[in-house]
mmCIF file of C-alpha atoms and ligand atoms in Angstrom:
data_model
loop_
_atom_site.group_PDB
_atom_site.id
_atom_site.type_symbol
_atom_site.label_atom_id
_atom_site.label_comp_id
_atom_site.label_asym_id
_atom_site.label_seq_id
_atom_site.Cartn_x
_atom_site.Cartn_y
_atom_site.Cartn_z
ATOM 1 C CA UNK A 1374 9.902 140.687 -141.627
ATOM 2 C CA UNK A 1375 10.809 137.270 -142.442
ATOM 3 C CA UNK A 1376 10.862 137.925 -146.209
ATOM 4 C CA UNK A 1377 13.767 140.204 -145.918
ATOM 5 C CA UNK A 1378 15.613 137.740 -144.185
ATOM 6 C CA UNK A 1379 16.815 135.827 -147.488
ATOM 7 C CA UNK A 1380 16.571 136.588 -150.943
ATOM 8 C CA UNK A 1381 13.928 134.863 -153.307
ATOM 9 C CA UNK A 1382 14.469 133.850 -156.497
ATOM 10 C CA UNK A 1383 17.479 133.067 -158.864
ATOM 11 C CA UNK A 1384 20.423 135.362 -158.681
ATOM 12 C CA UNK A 1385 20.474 136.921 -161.908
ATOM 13 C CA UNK A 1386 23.132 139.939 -162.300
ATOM 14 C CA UNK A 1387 25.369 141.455 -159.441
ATOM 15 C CA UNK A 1388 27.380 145.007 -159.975
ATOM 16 C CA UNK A 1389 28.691 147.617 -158.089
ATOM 17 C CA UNK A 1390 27.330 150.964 -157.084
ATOM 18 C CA UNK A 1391 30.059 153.560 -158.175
ATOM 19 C CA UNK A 1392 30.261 157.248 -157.820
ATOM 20 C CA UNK A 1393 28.807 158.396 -160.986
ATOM 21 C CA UNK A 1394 25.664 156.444 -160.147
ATOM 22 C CA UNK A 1395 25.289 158.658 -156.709
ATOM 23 C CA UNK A 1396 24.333 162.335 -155.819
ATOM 24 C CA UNK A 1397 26.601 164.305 -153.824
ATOM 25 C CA UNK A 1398 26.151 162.401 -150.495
ATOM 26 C CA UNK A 1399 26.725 159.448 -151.701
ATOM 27 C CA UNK A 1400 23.207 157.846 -152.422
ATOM 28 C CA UNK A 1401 23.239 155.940 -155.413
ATOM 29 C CA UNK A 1402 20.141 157.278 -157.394
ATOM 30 C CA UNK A 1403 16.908 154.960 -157.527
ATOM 31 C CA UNK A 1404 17.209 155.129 -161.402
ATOM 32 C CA UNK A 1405 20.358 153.141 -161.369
ATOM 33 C CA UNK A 1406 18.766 150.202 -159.317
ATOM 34 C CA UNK A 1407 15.606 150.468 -161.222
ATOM 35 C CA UNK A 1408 17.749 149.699 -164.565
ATOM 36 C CA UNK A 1409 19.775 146.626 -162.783
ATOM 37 C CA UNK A 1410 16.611 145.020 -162.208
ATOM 38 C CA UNK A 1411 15.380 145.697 -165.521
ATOM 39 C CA UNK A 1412 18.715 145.213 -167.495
ATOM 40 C CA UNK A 1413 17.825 141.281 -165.354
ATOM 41 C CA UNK A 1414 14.352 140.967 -166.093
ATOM 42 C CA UNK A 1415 15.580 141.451 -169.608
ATOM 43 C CA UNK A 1416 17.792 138.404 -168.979
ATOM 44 C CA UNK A 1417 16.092 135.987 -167.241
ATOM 45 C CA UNK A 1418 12.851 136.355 -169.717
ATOM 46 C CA UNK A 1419 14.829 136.570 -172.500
ATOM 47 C CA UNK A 1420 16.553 133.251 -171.822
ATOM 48 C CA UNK A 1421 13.132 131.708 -171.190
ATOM 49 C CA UNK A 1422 11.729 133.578 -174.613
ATOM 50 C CA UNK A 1423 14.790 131.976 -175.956
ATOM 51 C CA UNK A 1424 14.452 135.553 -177.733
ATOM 52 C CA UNK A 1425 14.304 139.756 -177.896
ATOM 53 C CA UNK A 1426 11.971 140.886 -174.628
ATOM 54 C CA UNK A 1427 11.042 144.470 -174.111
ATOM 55 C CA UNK A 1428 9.751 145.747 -171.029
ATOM 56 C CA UNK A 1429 6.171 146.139 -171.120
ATOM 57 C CA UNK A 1430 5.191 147.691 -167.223
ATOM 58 C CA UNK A 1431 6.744 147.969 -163.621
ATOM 59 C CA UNK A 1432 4.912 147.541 -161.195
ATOM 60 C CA UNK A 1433 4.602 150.289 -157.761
ATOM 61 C CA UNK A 1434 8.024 149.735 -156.243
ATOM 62 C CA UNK A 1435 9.412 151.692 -152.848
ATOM 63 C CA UNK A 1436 12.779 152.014 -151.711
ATOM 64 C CA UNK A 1437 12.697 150.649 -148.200
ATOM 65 C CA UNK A 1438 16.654 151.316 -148.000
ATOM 66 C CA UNK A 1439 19.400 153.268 -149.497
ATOM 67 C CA UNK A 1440 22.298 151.569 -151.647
ATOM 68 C CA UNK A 1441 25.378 153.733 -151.118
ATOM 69 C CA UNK A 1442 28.526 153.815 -153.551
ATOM 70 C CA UNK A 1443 31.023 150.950 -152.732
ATOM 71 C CA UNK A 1444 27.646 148.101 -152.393
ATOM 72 C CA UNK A 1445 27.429 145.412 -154.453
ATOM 73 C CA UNK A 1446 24.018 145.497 -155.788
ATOM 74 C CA UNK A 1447 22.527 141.727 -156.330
ATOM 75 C CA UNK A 1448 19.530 141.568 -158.324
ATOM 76 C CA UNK A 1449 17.431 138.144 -157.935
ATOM 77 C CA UNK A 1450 14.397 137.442 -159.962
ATOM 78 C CA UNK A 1451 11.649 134.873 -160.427
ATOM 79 C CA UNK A 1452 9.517 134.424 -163.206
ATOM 80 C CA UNK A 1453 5.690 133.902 -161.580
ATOM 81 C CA UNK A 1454 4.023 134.063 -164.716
ATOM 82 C CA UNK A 1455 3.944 133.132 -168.404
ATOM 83 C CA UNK A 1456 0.929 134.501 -170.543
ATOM 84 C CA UNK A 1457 0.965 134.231 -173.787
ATOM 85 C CA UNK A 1458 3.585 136.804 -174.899
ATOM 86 C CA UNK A 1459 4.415 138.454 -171.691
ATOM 87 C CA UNK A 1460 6.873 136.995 -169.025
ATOM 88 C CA UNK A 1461 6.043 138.312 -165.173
ATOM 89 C CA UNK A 1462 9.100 138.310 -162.514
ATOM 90 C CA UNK A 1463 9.313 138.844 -159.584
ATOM 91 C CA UNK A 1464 12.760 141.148 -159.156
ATOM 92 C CA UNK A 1465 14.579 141.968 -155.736
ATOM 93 C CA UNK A 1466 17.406 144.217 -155.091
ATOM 94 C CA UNK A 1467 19.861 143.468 -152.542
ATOM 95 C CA UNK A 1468 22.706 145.258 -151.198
ATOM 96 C CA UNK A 1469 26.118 144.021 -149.727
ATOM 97 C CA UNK A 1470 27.447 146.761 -147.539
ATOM 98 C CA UNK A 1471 30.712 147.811 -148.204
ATOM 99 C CA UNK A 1472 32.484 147.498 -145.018
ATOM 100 C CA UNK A 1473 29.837 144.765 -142.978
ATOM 101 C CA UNK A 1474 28.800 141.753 -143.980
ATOM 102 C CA UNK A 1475 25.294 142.398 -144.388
ATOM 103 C CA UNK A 1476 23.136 141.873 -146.903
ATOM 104 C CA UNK A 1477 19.981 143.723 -147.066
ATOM 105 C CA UNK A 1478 16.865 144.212 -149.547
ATOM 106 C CA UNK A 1479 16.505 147.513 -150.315
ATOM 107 C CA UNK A 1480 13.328 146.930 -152.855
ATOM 108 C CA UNK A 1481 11.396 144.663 -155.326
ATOM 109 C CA UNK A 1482 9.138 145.267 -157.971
ATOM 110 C CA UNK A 1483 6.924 143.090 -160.168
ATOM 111 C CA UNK A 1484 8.852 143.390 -164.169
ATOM 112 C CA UNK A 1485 6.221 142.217 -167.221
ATOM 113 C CA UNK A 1486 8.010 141.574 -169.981
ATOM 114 C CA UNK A 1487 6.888 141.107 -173.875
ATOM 115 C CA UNK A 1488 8.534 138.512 -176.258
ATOM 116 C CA UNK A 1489 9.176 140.199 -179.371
ATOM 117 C CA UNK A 1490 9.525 138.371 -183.546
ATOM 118 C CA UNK A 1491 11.979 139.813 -185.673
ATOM 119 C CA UNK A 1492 8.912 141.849 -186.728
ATOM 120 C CA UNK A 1493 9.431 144.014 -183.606
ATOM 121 C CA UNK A 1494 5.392 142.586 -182.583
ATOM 122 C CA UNK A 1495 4.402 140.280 -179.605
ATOM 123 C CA UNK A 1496 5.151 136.933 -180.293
ATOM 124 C CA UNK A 1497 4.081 133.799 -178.348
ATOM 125 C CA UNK A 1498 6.517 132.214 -175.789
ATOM 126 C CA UNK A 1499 7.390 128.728 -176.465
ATOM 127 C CA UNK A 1500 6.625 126.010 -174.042
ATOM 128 C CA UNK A 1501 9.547 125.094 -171.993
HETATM 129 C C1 COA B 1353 4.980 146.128 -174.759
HETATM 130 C C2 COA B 1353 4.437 146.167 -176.179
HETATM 131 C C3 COA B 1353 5.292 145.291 -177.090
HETATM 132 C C4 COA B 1353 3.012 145.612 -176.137
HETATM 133 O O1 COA B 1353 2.514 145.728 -177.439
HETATM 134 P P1 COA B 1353 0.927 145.593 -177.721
HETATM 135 O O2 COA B 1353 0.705 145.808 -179.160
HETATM 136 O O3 COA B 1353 0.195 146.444 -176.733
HETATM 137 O O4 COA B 1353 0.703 144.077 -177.439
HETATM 138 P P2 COA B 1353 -0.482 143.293 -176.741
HETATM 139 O O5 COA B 1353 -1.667 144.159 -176.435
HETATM 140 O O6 COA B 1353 -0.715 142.103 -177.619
HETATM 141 O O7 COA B 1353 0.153 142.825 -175.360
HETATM 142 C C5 COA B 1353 1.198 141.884 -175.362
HETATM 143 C C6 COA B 1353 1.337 141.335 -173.955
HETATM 144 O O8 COA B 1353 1.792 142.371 -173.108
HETATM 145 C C7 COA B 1353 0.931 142.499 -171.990
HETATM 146 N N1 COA B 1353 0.904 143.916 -171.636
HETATM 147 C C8 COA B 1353 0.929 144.950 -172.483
HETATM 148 N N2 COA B 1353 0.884 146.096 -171.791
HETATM 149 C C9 COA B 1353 0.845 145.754 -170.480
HETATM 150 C C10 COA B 1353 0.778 146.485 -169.277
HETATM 151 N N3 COA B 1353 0.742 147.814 -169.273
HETATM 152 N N4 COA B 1353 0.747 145.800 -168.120
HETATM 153 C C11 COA B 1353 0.784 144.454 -168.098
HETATM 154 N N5 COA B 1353 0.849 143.689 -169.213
HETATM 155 C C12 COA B 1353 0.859 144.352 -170.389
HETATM 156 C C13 COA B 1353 -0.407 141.998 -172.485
HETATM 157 O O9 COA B 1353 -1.229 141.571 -171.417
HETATM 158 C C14 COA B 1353 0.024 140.847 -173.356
HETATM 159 O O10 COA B 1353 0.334 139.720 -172.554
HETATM 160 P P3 COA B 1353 -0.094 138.202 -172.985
HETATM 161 O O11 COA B 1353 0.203 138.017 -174.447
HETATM 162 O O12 COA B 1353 0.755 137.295 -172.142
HETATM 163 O O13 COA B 1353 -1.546 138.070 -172.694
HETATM 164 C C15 COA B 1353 4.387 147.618 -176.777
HETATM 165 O O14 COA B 1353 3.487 148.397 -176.009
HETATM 166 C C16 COA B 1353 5.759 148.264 -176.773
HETATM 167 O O15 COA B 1353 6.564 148.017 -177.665
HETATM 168 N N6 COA B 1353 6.017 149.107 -175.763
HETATM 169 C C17 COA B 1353 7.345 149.736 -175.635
HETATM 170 C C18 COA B 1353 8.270 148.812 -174.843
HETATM 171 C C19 COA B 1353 9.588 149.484 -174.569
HETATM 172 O O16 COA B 1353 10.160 150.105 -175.453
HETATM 173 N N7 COA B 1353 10.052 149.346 -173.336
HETATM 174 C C20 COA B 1353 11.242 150.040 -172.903
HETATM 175 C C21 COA B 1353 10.870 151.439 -172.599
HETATM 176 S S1 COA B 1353 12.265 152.476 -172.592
#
């Protein structure tokens, strides 16, 4: 598959899988990925809101591979939409294997995210 080959998109936050992010065998849990790519979907639109974003939806995402502890988890997103409060990306996960130099996607998802006022309500996103 050719778009595994490279990653897409700006590279946005990177981290490292540790042990208390794994079950017993080492597996770090799908949660923990799922919150790097949101903690930089929260980034990314919230330097184009120039403002607070909340996550509105994920979209259906599937693990194709495991991150184990010891990976360095890269998270690259795209923004591929701007409504008129929300903020669509377009999020991959990649991991670095500990001891190979491979890099490898292990999933993406589609992140909508929802400018918020000081109000706490949807507020419109400012042309860039
Ligand atoms: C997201 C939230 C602010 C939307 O509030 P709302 O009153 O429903 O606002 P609106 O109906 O005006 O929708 C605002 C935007 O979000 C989009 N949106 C809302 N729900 C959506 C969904 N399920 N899927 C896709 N887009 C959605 C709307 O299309 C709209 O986009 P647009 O302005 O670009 O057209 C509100 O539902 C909320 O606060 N949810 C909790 C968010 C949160 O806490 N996330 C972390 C969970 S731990």
């Amino acid at each position: 598959m050719t778009d595994s080959l490279k990653p897409a998109g700006e590279l946005t936050l990177r981290t490292l899988a540790m042990p208390a992010d794994a079950n017993p065998a080492g597996d770090i849990f799908g949660g923990w990925v799922m919150a790097q790519m949101d903690l930089a979907s929260g980034i990314r639109a919230g330097e184009r809101a120039h403002g607070r974003v909340v996550t509105a939806a994920v979209k259906e995402m599937a693990f194709q591979l495991p991150v184990k502890i010891g990976d360095t988890l890269s998270i690259y997103t795209e923004i591929t939409r701007v409504g008129r409060t929300s903020i669509t990306l377009s999020v991959e996960a990649w991991a670095h294997r500990a001891r190979h130099r491979l890099l490898e996607k292990v999933t993406a998802g589609t992140f909508i995210m929802v400018a918020l006022g000081e109000d706490g309500k949807p507020t419109p996103v400012r042309e860039e």
